[in-house]
Amino acid sequence: MGEFPVEIVLSVLGLIVAIATFLREYVFVGRKRLGYRVQMNTPARSWVSRENGSAAPASEAVASAVGAASNADPAQSNTDSPAQSQAAGEQAAGAAAPEPADRTTSLMLIRIENDGSTSIEDSDYQSTEVPVLAFRAHTIESVEVTERVTRGQESVAVSSAALLGVSRSVGPGGVDQIVLPAVPLDRGEHYKLLVVLVGPKPEPLDVDGKKVVSKEGWLKGGRFEETTSRSRREPALLGLSVLLALVVMAQLLAVVLRGDPPPRDCAASGLTIVGSTAMAPMIRAAAQDYEKTCTGARFAYDFTGTEPGLRTLAAAGPTQGVLAIGDGSTGTSFAMLTEIPLAVSSFAVITHPGVGLKDLSTQQVRDLYRGNIRNWNQIGGPDLPVVLIDRTAGSGTRRALESQLLEDNRKVFRYTSCIGMAAGGEQCEVDLTEEVATFVAKIAGAVGYLETSAVGAEVAAVSIDGVLPTPDTLRSGDYRFTGVEYAYTHGPIAGDSLIAQFLDYLIRGKARLTMMEFGNIPCVDPVEPNFCTP
């Protein structure tokens, strides 16, 4: 997952948008919302004949007819469109004589509803600007509440004093208006106002009454706005929002749990790595990182030393299942093997903490291993006999010491294992890198050598000729105790095999970062591309 996680970022953004939309609509802004919508806007006739032949004002007769129609079927009245309501009003009005064009009596049926996600209380109307319906070009002749419908769409009697007291009032500038009463409304509840108006004749296309009525004011902690017959947020919309959030969360979890797919150049097979114990921690860390990316790769390890690893590879014959790692070139002893340089590593000379010396010259290191210095007091140290802790013959680290510092000239000792060495011994040998540090820390006056990255707190590393191993001193050549680390193969290897892909990962891939973490400089180095070239 080293590249920018675009899928995860998009999933997180989608989830944030879904949650924010839900919270805005259902929790914050949309919690309290009082809505109004015009269901009928139609002209009325001037006079309607009574049964006894006398005439009555149109407002009285038509109001009675529309009131009866709106109380007939609550479910139907909840869904009638403005056009349908207008047609019904005109039919109820009957035939009448035309009125003057500038003074027309008209009927408007207005639905007032709780269109939010929480109840509206009477205290919510106590804002500085209460909800008002204004009729700027018309005069209100009369207004009446014709219907009160509960959340369950049950029509109930209009009995509250607030609803019964709805009437015309005059607002700023002499504009006729209706101040909406402070009526508690549960979610989905509504009531209807039948308003008889006198003024310009309603336009046939203005069925929503937008040119006749407008809203002013607001609810405390909410909104007052015009709605439509389709503006109510049904439970299905809530379910859709929740479903969208769940889908985005599922996508995000799938991306996170799936992780990055293996690169196309990953090989799914097994590989055994043998050889240098000094390089073992670095190679093991690189292989484990490779396994995290290429999950089909399987590695086994048998680090017993450079030369034992070379012998194992040579004995296996041409194979793509074994890779050897070691310090130094194979020379002529393993001419059948192919060597691939990986990195330049550094080695350190270490002493028992009781020796107390911080620096040794190259000549002093030579004299120690040639037997010329037998006691540390000969070079300014304490009165302690020198005990050499050596790697066994065939070790790549031992070859680096002998070639880089000792000029291939040292005292040869009869083989003695450090395990069980008799007291007073001047030299012993170990097989593994970690055993060098163990015995140097254990034996007073001991001196040894190992890969710099393996130096622990239990021993003391010394500088050589006043120089410590750092990337700069390795590149400049000022620190001499170094060596080239190699990978070795036996026979041709296929480009799609695990051994080929892992070698490419070590040489050109992210394993170079691992090498640098262990204090090494990759041979394919951006600073010095030919750094490992002799």
Short mmCIF file of C-alpha atoms in Angstrom, two decimals:
data_model
loop_
_atom_site.label_atom_id
_atom_site.label_comp_id
_atom_site.label_asym_id
_atom_site.label_seq_id
_atom_site.Cartn_x
_atom_site.Cartn_y
_atom_site.Cartn_z
CA MET A 1 0.00 0.00 0.00
CA GLY A 2 2.85 2.35 -0.80
CA GLU A 3 0.98 4.35 -3.50
CA PHE A 4 -1.59 7.05 -2.72
CA PRO A 5 -4.79 5.26 -1.59
CA VAL A 6 -7.21 6.90 -4.04
CA GLU A 7 -9.98 4.33 -3.48
CA ILE A 8 -9.85 4.77 0.29
CA VAL A 9 -9.90 8.58 0.05
CA LEU A 10 -12.89 8.51 -2.34
CA SER A 11 -14.75 6.06 -0.09
CA VAL A 12 -14.12 8.21 2.98
CA LEU A 13 -15.27 11.34 1.13
CA GLY A 14 -18.42 9.54 -0.04
CA LEU A 15 -19.17 8.43 3.51
CA ILE A 16 -18.60 11.94 4.86
CA VAL A 17 -20.93 13.43 2.21
CA ALA A 18 -23.66 10.87 2.92
CA ILE A 19 -23.46 11.44 6.68
CA ALA A 20 -23.27 15.23 6.32
CA THR A 21 -26.30 15.25 4.00
CA PHE A 22 -28.27 13.10 6.40
CA LEU A 23 -27.34 15.23 9.41
CA ARG A 24 -28.12 18.47 7.60
CA GLU A 25 -31.49 17.27 6.34
CA TYR A 26 -32.70 15.26 9.31
CA VAL A 27 -30.81 16.55 12.35
CA PHE A 28 -29.84 20.19 11.96
CA VAL A 29 -31.41 22.40 9.30
CA GLY A 30 -34.39 20.16 8.50
CA ARG A 31 -35.40 19.27 12.03
CA LYS A 32 -38.09 21.97 12.29
CA ARG A 33 -39.69 22.98 9.04
CA LEU A 34 -43.12 24.55 8.59
CA GLY A 35 -44.30 24.41 5.02
CA TYR A 36 -47.15 25.86 3.00
CA ARG A 37 -48.44 25.08 -0.46
CA VAL A 38 -51.38 26.32 -2.51
CA GLN A 39 -53.75 23.53 -3.51
CA MET A 40 -56.36 25.71 -5.21
CA ASN A 41 -56.25 29.17 -6.78
CA THR A 42 -59.43 29.87 -8.79
CA PRO A 43 -61.84 32.70 -9.51
CA ALA A 44 -65.32 32.53 -7.96
CA ARG A 45 -68.68 33.70 -9.43
CA SER A 46 -70.18 36.92 -8.13
CA TRP A 47 -73.52 35.51 -7.11
CA VAL A 48 -74.98 32.08 -6.59
CA SER A 49 -78.73 31.55 -6.72
CA ARG A 50 -80.37 30.07 -3.69
CA GLU A 51 -83.22 27.62 -3.80
CA ASN A 52 -85.72 30.40 -2.98
CA GLY A 53 -84.46 32.57 -5.81
CA SER A 54 -82.58 35.10 -3.69
CA ALA A 55 -78.91 35.82 -4.16
CA ALA A 56 -75.99 35.37 -1.75
CA PRO A 57 -72.36 36.48 -1.82
CA ALA A 58 -70.10 34.11 -3.71
CA SER A 59 -67.74 33.80 -0.75
CA GLU A 60 -70.39 32.21 1.44
CA ALA A 61 -71.64 29.66 -1.05
CA VAL A 62 -68.31 28.68 -2.53
CA ALA A 63 -66.62 28.43 0.87
CA SER A 64 -69.28 25.96 1.93
CA ALA A 65 -68.81 23.89 -1.22
CA VAL A 66 -65.01 23.76 -1.04
CA GLY A 67 -65.10 23.06 2.68
CA ALA A 68 -67.29 20.05 2.08
CA ALA A 69 -65.02 18.82 -0.70
CA SER A 70 -61.84 19.14 1.37
CA ASN A 71 -63.39 17.16 4.25
CA ALA A 72 -64.58 14.31 2.07
CA ASP A 73 -61.44 12.11 1.89
CA PRO A 74 -58.26 13.04 3.80
CA ALA A 75 -56.08 10.72 1.77
CA GLN A 76 -57.34 12.14 -1.47
CA SER A 77 -57.00 15.73 -0.31
CA ASN A 78 -53.43 15.03 0.68
CA THR A 79 -52.46 14.21 -2.88
CA ASP A 80 -54.72 16.40 -5.04
CA SER A 81 -52.73 18.64 -7.34
CA PRO A 82 -53.42 22.37 -7.52
CA ALA A 83 -54.94 21.91 -10.98
CA GLN A 84 -57.36 19.23 -9.75
CA SER A 85 -58.36 21.38 -6.76
CA GLN A 86 -58.89 24.38 -9.03
CA ALA A 87 -61.15 22.40 -11.35
CA ALA A 88 -63.19 21.22 -8.38
CA GLY A 89 -63.56 24.77 -7.13
CA GLU A 90 -64.76 26.04 -10.46
CA GLN A 91 -67.29 23.22 -10.70
CA ALA A 92 -68.50 23.96 -7.16
CA ALA A 93 -68.85 27.63 -7.90
CA GLY A 94 -71.54 27.14 -10.53
CA ALA A 95 -72.58 29.63 -13.14
CA ALA A 96 -72.56 33.34 -12.32
CA ALA A 97 -72.37 36.70 -13.95
CA PRO A 98 -68.91 38.05 -14.78
CA GLU A 99 -67.30 40.58 -12.47
CA PRO A 100 -65.24 43.64 -13.37
CA ALA A 101 -61.70 42.72 -14.44
CA ASP A 102 -60.08 44.77 -11.68
CA ARG A 103 -62.24 43.36 -8.85
CA THR A 104 -62.50 39.59 -8.97
CA THR A 105 -63.44 37.34 -6.10
CA SER A 106 -61.20 34.28 -5.94
CA LEU A 107 -60.72 31.27 -3.72
CA MET A 108 -57.39 29.93 -2.46
CA LEU A 109 -56.93 26.69 -0.51
CA ILE A 110 -53.61 26.62 1.37
CA ARG A 111 -52.13 23.58 3.12
CA ILE A 112 -50.00 24.32 6.21
CA GLU A 113 -47.86 21.30 7.20
CA ASN A 114 -45.03 20.11 9.41
CA ASP A 115 -42.51 19.14 6.76
CA GLY A 116 -39.58 18.60 9.14
CA SER A 117 -38.21 15.64 11.04
CA THR A 118 -39.33 16.69 14.52
CA SER A 119 -42.42 18.13 16.16
CA ILE A 120 -43.24 21.84 16.09
CA GLU A 121 -44.30 23.27 19.44
CA ASP A 122 -46.29 26.44 20.06
CA SER A 123 -43.13 28.03 21.51
CA ASP A 124 -41.40 27.64 18.11
CA TYR A 125 -43.60 30.41 16.69
CA GLN A 126 -42.19 32.90 19.19
CA SER A 127 -39.51 34.32 16.92
CA THR A 128 -38.89 37.96 16.13
CA GLU A 129 -40.48 37.36 12.72
CA VAL A 130 -43.45 34.99 13.06
CA PRO A 131 -44.59 32.98 9.99
CA VAL A 132 -46.92 35.11 7.87
CA LEU A 133 -48.73 34.67 4.51
CA ALA A 134 -48.89 38.01 2.72
CA PHE A 135 -51.29 38.99 -0.11
CA ARG A 136 -49.82 42.17 -1.57
CA ALA A 137 -52.30 42.73 -4.42
CA HIS A 138 -55.44 41.30 -2.81
CA THR A 139 -57.81 42.00 0.03
CA ILE A 140 -58.73 39.13 2.33
CA GLU A 141 -62.50 38.96 2.57
CA SER A 142 -62.60 35.93 4.85
CA VAL A 143 -60.41 33.00 6.03
CA GLU A 144 -61.42 29.74 7.61
CA VAL A 145 -59.70 26.52 8.72
CA THR A 146 -61.47 23.77 6.77
CA GLU A 147 -59.49 20.68 7.77
CA ARG A 148 -57.13 19.36 10.46
CA VAL A 149 -55.32 16.06 9.65
CA THR A 150 -53.16 14.00 12.02
CA ARG A 151 -49.92 12.18 11.26
CA GLY A 152 -51.93 9.03 10.56
CA GLN A 153 -53.96 10.93 7.91
CA GLU A 154 -57.03 11.01 10.15
CA SER A 155 -59.24 14.08 9.78
CA VAL A 156 -60.25 15.54 13.16
CA ALA A 157 -62.50 18.40 14.25
CA VAL A 158 -61.03 21.87 14.27
CA SER A 159 -61.33 22.70 17.96
CA SER A 160 -58.22 24.57 19.09
CA ALA A 161 -58.69 28.22 19.90
CA ALA A 162 -55.61 29.11 17.85
CA LEU A 163 -57.06 27.60 14.65
CA LEU A 164 -60.54 28.94 15.26
CA GLY A 165 -59.09 32.39 15.77
CA VAL A 166 -57.32 32.62 12.39
CA SER A 167 -58.29 35.90 10.73
CA ARG A 168 -57.19 38.66 8.42
CA SER A 169 -54.71 41.22 9.69
CA VAL A 170 -52.91 44.17 8.17
CA GLY A 171 -49.13 44.14 7.98
CA PRO A 172 -46.51 46.77 7.17
CA GLY A 173 -47.48 48.99 4.27
CA GLY A 174 -51.14 48.11 4.62
CA VAL A 175 -50.64 44.61 3.12
CA ASP A 176 -53.34 42.07 3.95
CA GLN A 177 -51.84 39.04 5.69
CA ILE A 178 -52.59 35.94 7.72
CA VAL A 179 -50.45 35.40 10.79
CA LEU A 180 -50.19 31.64 11.16
CA PRO A 181 -51.45 30.50 14.55
CA ALA A 182 -49.12 28.97 17.16
CA VAL A 183 -50.45 25.46 16.63
CA PRO A 184 -48.39 22.44 17.72
CA LEU A 185 -47.90 20.07 14.79
CA ASP A 186 -46.46 16.59 14.98
CA ARG A 187 -44.40 15.24 12.09
CA GLY A 188 -46.61 14.93 8.99
CA GLU A 189 -49.59 16.77 10.46
CA HIS A 190 -51.31 19.57 8.53
CA TYR A 191 -54.32 21.83 8.35
CA LYS A 192 -55.90 23.80 5.50
CA LEU A 193 -56.94 27.42 5.15
CA LEU A 194 -59.67 28.50 2.75
CA VAL A 195 -59.13 32.14 1.88
CA VAL A 196 -61.60 34.32 -0.03
CA LEU A 197 -59.74 37.08 -1.84
CA VAL A 198 -60.75 40.17 -3.78
CA GLY A 199 -58.32 41.53 -6.28
CA PRO A 200 -56.80 40.81 -9.68
CA LYS A 201 -58.20 37.74 -11.39
CA PRO A 202 -55.98 34.63 -10.90
CA GLU A 203 -53.95 33.74 -13.95
CA PRO A 204 -54.82 30.28 -15.36
CA LEU A 205 -51.19 29.14 -15.24
CA ASP A 206 -50.60 30.39 -11.68
CA VAL A 207 -52.17 27.34 -10.08
CA ASP A 208 -49.57 27.44 -7.27
CA GLY A 209 -50.53 31.02 -6.41
CA LYS A 210 -46.96 32.25 -6.51
CA LYS A 211 -48.13 35.65 -7.85
CA VAL A 212 -50.78 35.97 -5.17
CA VAL A 213 -49.28 34.83 -1.87
CA SER A 214 -45.77 35.00 -0.41
CA LYS A 215 -44.27 34.00 2.91
CA GLU A 216 -42.48 36.04 5.53
CA GLY A 217 -40.86 35.19 8.86
CA TRP A 218 -39.55 31.90 10.19
CA LEU A 219 -39.71 29.38 13.02
CA LYS A 220 -37.47 29.62 16.02
CA GLY A 221 -34.67 27.13 15.36
CA GLY A 222 -36.15 26.12 12.01
CA ARG A 223 -37.50 27.26 8.66
CA PHE A 224 -40.76 28.39 7.09
CA GLU A 225 -40.86 27.70 3.35
CA GLU A 226 -42.99 26.81 0.38
CA THR A 227 -43.30 23.11 -0.31
CA THR A 228 -44.70 21.02 -3.14
CA SER A 229 -46.85 17.94 -3.26
CA ARG A 230 -43.66 15.86 -3.62
CA SER A 231 -41.46 17.70 -1.12
CA ARG A 232 -42.35 15.56 1.90
CA ARG A 233 -39.48 13.37 2.96
CA GLU A 234 -40.94 9.91 3.03
CA PRO A 235 -39.47 7.03 5.06
CA ALA A 236 -38.19 5.62 1.77
CA LEU A 237 -35.88 8.65 1.42
CA LEU A 238 -34.49 8.05 4.88
CA GLY A 239 -33.98 4.40 4.03
CA LEU A 240 -32.22 5.35 0.81
CA SER A 241 -29.84 7.66 2.69
CA VAL A 242 -29.02 4.92 5.19
CA LEU A 243 -28.54 2.40 2.38
CA LEU A 244 -26.15 4.77 0.58
CA ALA A 245 -24.09 5.21 3.74
CA LEU A 246 -23.98 1.43 4.27
CA VAL A 247 -22.88 0.83 0.67
CA VAL A 248 -20.06 3.39 0.97
CA MET A 249 -18.96 1.88 4.31
CA ALA A 250 -18.96 -1.60 2.78
CA GLN A 251 -16.84 -0.36 -0.11
CA LEU A 252 -14.39 1.30 2.30
CA LEU A 253 -14.08 -1.84 4.42
CA ALA A 254 -13.57 -3.95 1.31
CA VAL A 255 -10.75 -1.70 0.11
CA VAL A 256 -9.05 -1.60 3.52
CA LEU A 257 -9.36 -5.31 4.25
CA ARG A 258 -8.43 -6.38 0.74
CA GLY A 259 -5.30 -4.25 0.67
CA ASP A 260 -3.34 -3.66 -2.50
CA PRO A 261 -3.51 -6.45 -5.07
CA PRO A 262 -0.19 -8.21 -5.69
CA PRO A 263 1.87 -6.53 -8.44
CA ARG A 264 1.84 -8.20 -11.83
CA ASP A 265 5.49 -9.21 -11.45
CA CYS A 266 4.91 -11.21 -8.24
CA ALA A 267 5.74 -14.90 -8.38
CA ALA A 268 3.82 -17.46 -6.33
CA SER A 269 6.27 -20.18 -5.35
CA GLY A 270 8.88 -21.08 -2.72
CA LEU A 271 12.54 -20.08 -2.34
CA THR A 272 15.20 -21.20 0.17
CA ILE A 273 17.85 -18.60 1.04
CA VAL A 274 21.19 -19.84 2.42
CA GLY A 275 24.57 -18.31 3.28
CA SER A 276 25.95 -15.42 5.31
CA THR A 277 24.86 -15.03 8.93
CA ALA A 278 26.08 -11.41 8.81
CA MET A 279 23.61 -10.61 6.04
CA ALA A 280 20.82 -12.77 7.48
CA PRO A 281 18.89 -10.03 9.37
CA MET A 282 18.86 -7.71 6.36
CA ILE A 283 17.86 -10.39 3.84
CA ARG A 284 15.20 -11.79 6.17
CA ALA A 285 13.67 -8.31 6.62
CA ALA A 286 13.65 -7.72 2.85
CA ALA A 287 12.02 -11.12 2.21
CA GLN A 288 9.34 -10.48 4.83
CA ASP A 289 8.52 -7.14 3.22
CA TYR A 290 8.33 -8.86 -0.17
CA GLU A 291 5.91 -11.44 1.24
CA LYS A 292 3.60 -8.67 2.42
CA THR A 293 3.29 -7.41 -1.15
CA CYS A 294 3.50 -10.73 -2.98
CA THR A 295 1.40 -12.92 -0.74
CA GLY A 296 1.99 -16.04 -2.84
CA ALA A 297 5.74 -16.01 -2.16
CA ARG A 298 7.14 -18.36 0.52
CA PHE A 299 10.68 -18.13 1.89
CA ALA A 300 12.73 -20.57 3.95
CA TYR A 301 16.09 -19.74 5.53
CA ASP A 302 19.29 -21.64 6.35
CA PHE A 303 21.96 -19.10 7.27
CA THR A 304 25.09 -20.97 8.39
CA GLY A 305 27.83 -18.85 6.79
CA THR A 306 28.92 -17.75 3.33
CA GLU A 307 30.99 -20.80 2.39
CA PRO A 308 28.51 -23.39 3.73
CA GLY A 309 25.82 -21.59 1.73
CA LEU A 310 27.88 -21.72 -1.44
CA ARG A 311 28.48 -25.42 -0.94
CA THR A 312 24.76 -26.01 -0.46
CA LEU A 313 23.94 -24.16 -3.68
CA ALA A 314 26.66 -25.93 -5.65
CA ALA A 315 25.50 -29.31 -4.40
CA ALA A 316 21.89 -28.57 -5.38
CA GLY A 317 22.88 -28.25 -9.04
CA PRO A 318 21.15 -25.87 -11.43
CA THR A 319 18.06 -24.79 -9.53
CA GLN A 320 15.57 -21.97 -9.21
CA GLY A 321 14.61 -22.96 -5.69
CA VAL A 322 17.83 -21.97 -3.81
CA LEU A 323 19.50 -18.56 -3.53
CA ALA A 324 22.82 -18.04 -1.71
CA ILE A 325 23.90 -14.80 -0.04
CA GLY A 326 27.48 -14.07 0.96
CA ASP A 327 30.30 -11.62 1.61
CA GLY A 328 32.83 -11.45 -1.22
CA SER A 329 33.39 -13.02 -4.56
CA THR A 330 33.29 -16.80 -5.09
CA GLY A 331 36.74 -16.88 -6.70
CA THR A 332 37.63 -20.05 -8.60
CA SER A 333 36.28 -22.52 -6.05
CA PHE A 334 32.66 -22.11 -7.17
CA ALA A 335 33.09 -21.22 -10.82
CA MET A 336 29.73 -22.81 -11.70
CA LEU A 337 27.86 -20.15 -9.67
CA THR A 338 26.81 -16.71 -10.90
CA GLU A 339 27.45 -13.83 -8.53
CA ILE A 340 25.32 -10.67 -8.44
CA PRO A 341 26.57 -7.70 -6.37
CA LEU A 342 23.92 -6.28 -4.03
CA ALA A 343 25.47 -3.73 -1.66
CA VAL A 344 28.59 -2.50 0.07
CA SER A 345 28.55 -3.30 3.77
CA SER A 346 30.79 -2.28 6.62
CA PHE A 347 32.25 -4.34 9.45
CA ALA A 348 33.33 -3.25 12.91
CA VAL A 349 36.06 -4.29 15.32
CA ILE A 350 34.57 -4.78 18.80
CA THR A 351 36.13 -5.27 22.24
CA HIS A 352 35.04 -6.30 25.69
CA PRO A 353 33.82 -3.17 27.53
CA GLY A 354 36.63 -3.62 30.09
CA VAL A 355 39.29 -2.91 27.45
CA GLY A 356 38.27 0.73 27.37
CA LEU A 357 39.96 1.71 24.08
CA LYS A 358 37.97 3.88 21.67
CA ASP A 359 40.23 3.65 18.61
CA LEU A 360 42.68 1.22 17.02
CA SER A 361 44.98 1.89 14.12
CA THR A 362 45.11 -0.47 11.16
CA GLN A 363 48.57 -1.51 12.26
CA GLN A 364 47.39 -2.30 15.78
CA VAL A 365 44.61 -4.53 14.37
CA ARG A 366 47.23 -6.34 12.28
CA ASP A 367 49.51 -6.80 15.29
CA LEU A 368 46.64 -8.18 17.35
CA TYR A 369 45.85 -10.89 14.80
CA ARG A 370 49.50 -11.62 14.04
CA GLY A 371 50.19 -12.31 17.70
CA ASN A 372 52.45 -9.29 18.20
CA ILE A 373 50.21 -7.72 20.86
CA ARG A 374 49.43 -10.21 23.63
CA ASN A 375 48.28 -7.81 26.34
CA TRP A 376 46.19 -4.65 26.08
CA ASN A 377 48.62 -2.71 28.21
CA GLN A 378 51.00 -2.79 25.24
CA ILE A 379 48.82 -0.22 23.45
CA GLY A 380 47.55 1.83 26.35
CA GLY A 381 44.87 -0.49 27.61
CA PRO A 382 44.43 -2.33 30.91
CA ASP A 383 46.55 -5.25 32.07
CA LEU A 384 44.46 -7.89 30.34
CA PRO A 385 45.56 -10.66 28.00
CA VAL A 386 44.23 -10.38 24.47
CA VAL A 387 41.71 -13.08 23.43
CA LEU A 388 40.90 -13.21 19.71
CA ILE A 389 37.33 -14.21 18.82
CA ASP A 390 37.46 -15.37 15.21
CA ARG A 391 34.90 -16.56 12.70
CA THR A 392 35.52 -20.02 11.31
CA ALA A 393 37.38 -20.46 8.02
CA GLY A 394 35.01 -19.93 5.10
CA SER A 395 33.22 -17.02 6.74
CA GLY A 396 32.75 -14.04 4.44
CA THR A 397 33.26 -11.66 7.34
CA ARG A 398 36.60 -13.33 8.19
CA ARG A 399 37.67 -13.08 4.54
CA ALA A 400 36.82 -9.33 4.60
CA LEU A 401 38.98 -8.82 7.71
CA GLU A 402 41.93 -10.69 6.26
CA SER A 403 41.76 -9.02 2.85
CA GLN A 404 40.91 -5.46 3.86
CA LEU A 405 42.93 -5.02 7.08
CA LEU A 406 45.37 -7.91 7.55
CA GLU A 407 46.85 -8.05 4.04
CA ASP A 408 46.11 -11.80 4.11
CA ASN A 409 48.87 -12.13 6.66
CA ARG A 410 47.90 -13.34 10.11
CA LYS A 411 48.85 -15.88 12.72
CA VAL A 412 47.29 -19.27 12.10
CA PHE A 413 45.87 -20.98 15.15
CA ARG A 414 44.86 -24.54 15.68
CA TYR A 415 41.05 -24.68 15.59
CA THR A 416 39.48 -24.16 18.99
CA SER A 417 35.79 -23.62 19.52
CA CYS A 418 34.83 -20.78 21.83
CA ILE A 419 32.31 -23.15 23.38
CA GLY A 420 34.17 -24.91 26.17
CA MET A 421 37.51 -23.14 25.54
CA ALA A 422 39.94 -23.63 28.41
CA ALA A 423 40.86 -20.64 30.57
CA GLY A 424 43.89 -18.73 29.32
CA GLY A 425 43.27 -19.46 25.64
CA GLU A 426 44.39 -16.73 23.27
CA GLN A 427 42.08 -17.49 20.34
CA CYS A 428 38.85 -19.35 19.55
CA GLU A 429 36.34 -19.54 16.70
CA VAL A 430 32.55 -19.34 16.30
CA ASP A 431 30.21 -20.16 13.43
CA LEU A 432 27.63 -17.38 13.63
CA THR A 433 27.70 -13.58 13.68
CA GLU A 434 25.67 -13.29 16.86
CA GLU A 435 28.06 -15.66 18.65
CA VAL A 436 30.92 -13.19 18.10
CA ALA A 437 29.14 -10.53 20.15
CA THR A 438 28.17 -13.08 22.79
CA PHE A 439 31.73 -14.27 23.50
CA VAL A 440 33.38 -10.83 23.18
CA ALA A 441 30.98 -9.57 25.85
CA LYS A 442 31.58 -12.66 27.97
CA ILE A 443 35.41 -12.99 27.94
CA ALA A 444 37.53 -10.27 29.56
CA GLY A 445 40.11 -8.83 27.12
CA ALA A 446 38.30 -10.27 24.07
CA VAL A 447 38.35 -8.65 20.64
CA GLY A 448 36.33 -9.67 17.58
CA TYR A 449 34.70 -8.41 14.37
CA LEU A 450 31.25 -8.54 12.83
CA GLU A 451 28.86 -6.63 10.57
CA THR A 452 28.34 -3.08 11.83
CA SER A 453 24.55 -3.47 11.96
CA ALA A 454 24.97 -6.39 14.41
CA VAL A 455 26.87 -4.35 17.04
CA GLY A 456 24.93 -4.29 20.31
CA ALA A 457 25.17 -2.40 23.58
CA GLU A 458 26.93 -5.27 25.34
CA VAL A 459 30.18 -4.68 23.41
CA ALA A 460 32.28 -1.63 22.44
CA ALA A 461 32.89 -0.81 18.77
CA VAL A 462 36.15 1.03 18.06
CA SER A 463 36.99 3.43 15.26
CA ILE A 464 39.81 2.46 12.91
CA ASP A 465 42.44 5.12 12.30
CA GLY A 466 39.99 7.57 13.90
CA VAL A 467 37.25 6.82 11.35
CA LEU A 468 33.82 5.36 12.07
CA PRO A 469 31.67 3.60 9.47
CA THR A 470 29.09 6.00 8.01
CA PRO A 471 27.60 6.32 4.51
CA ASP A 472 29.97 9.20 3.80
CA THR A 473 33.12 7.40 4.98
CA LEU A 474 32.09 4.29 3.04
CA ARG A 475 31.60 6.28 -0.17
CA SER A 476 34.85 8.18 0.28
CA GLY A 477 36.82 5.04 1.07
CA ASP A 478 38.12 6.51 4.34
CA TYR A 479 36.68 3.55 6.25
CA ARG A 480 38.50 0.48 4.94
CA PHE A 481 36.83 -2.43 6.72
CA THR A 482 34.17 -3.01 4.07
CA GLY A 483 33.08 -5.67 1.63
CA VAL A 484 30.66 -6.26 -1.24
CA GLU A 485 27.68 -8.46 -0.48
CA TYR A 486 26.59 -10.82 -3.25
CA ALA A 487 23.71 -13.01 -4.26
CA TYR A 488 24.61 -16.30 -5.98
CA THR A 489 22.58 -18.44 -8.37
CA HIS A 490 23.23 -21.79 -10.01
CA GLY A 491 22.23 -22.17 -13.64
CA PRO A 492 19.82 -20.15 -15.78
CA ILE A 493 16.75 -18.68 -14.13
CA ALA A 494 13.37 -17.87 -15.70
CA GLY A 495 12.30 -14.24 -15.73
CA ASP A 496 8.95 -15.01 -14.09
CA SER A 497 10.41 -17.16 -11.30
CA LEU A 498 10.45 -16.11 -7.67
CA ILE A 499 14.25 -16.08 -7.58
CA ALA A 500 14.37 -13.66 -10.54
CA GLN A 501 11.66 -11.41 -9.13
CA PHE A 502 13.21 -11.33 -5.64
CA LEU A 503 16.64 -10.51 -7.05
CA ASP A 504 15.11 -7.61 -8.96
CA TYR A 505 13.43 -6.51 -5.71
CA LEU A 506 16.85 -6.56 -3.96
CA ILE A 507 18.73 -4.80 -6.75
CA ARG A 508 16.23 -2.21 -8.03
CA GLY A 509 13.20 -2.42 -5.75
CA LYS A 510 12.23 -1.24 -2.30
CA ALA A 511 14.70 -3.62 -0.66
CA ARG A 512 17.35 -0.98 -1.29
CA LEU A 513 15.70 1.05 1.48
CA THR A 514 16.04 -1.95 3.77
CA MET A 515 19.71 -2.22 2.89
CA MET A 516 20.27 1.41 3.80
CA GLU A 517 18.44 0.93 7.11
CA PHE A 518 21.09 -1.68 7.93
CA GLY A 519 23.88 0.79 7.13
CA ASN A 520 24.70 -0.59 3.67
CA ILE A 521 24.93 1.19 0.33
CA PRO A 522 23.06 -0.50 -2.56
CA CYS A 523 25.14 -1.23 -5.60
CA VAL A 524 22.44 0.37 -7.76
CA ASP A 525 22.98 3.67 -5.99
CA PRO A 526 21.47 6.93 -7.31
CA VAL A 527 24.50 8.86 -6.00
CA GLU A 528 27.16 6.50 -7.41
CA PRO A 529 25.62 4.02 -9.89
CA ASN A 530 28.95 2.16 -10.26
CA PHE A 531 29.78 2.11 -6.57
CA CYS A 532 30.28 -1.69 -6.40
CA THR A 533 32.41 -1.85 -9.54
CA PRO A 534 36.00 -2.81 -8.64
#
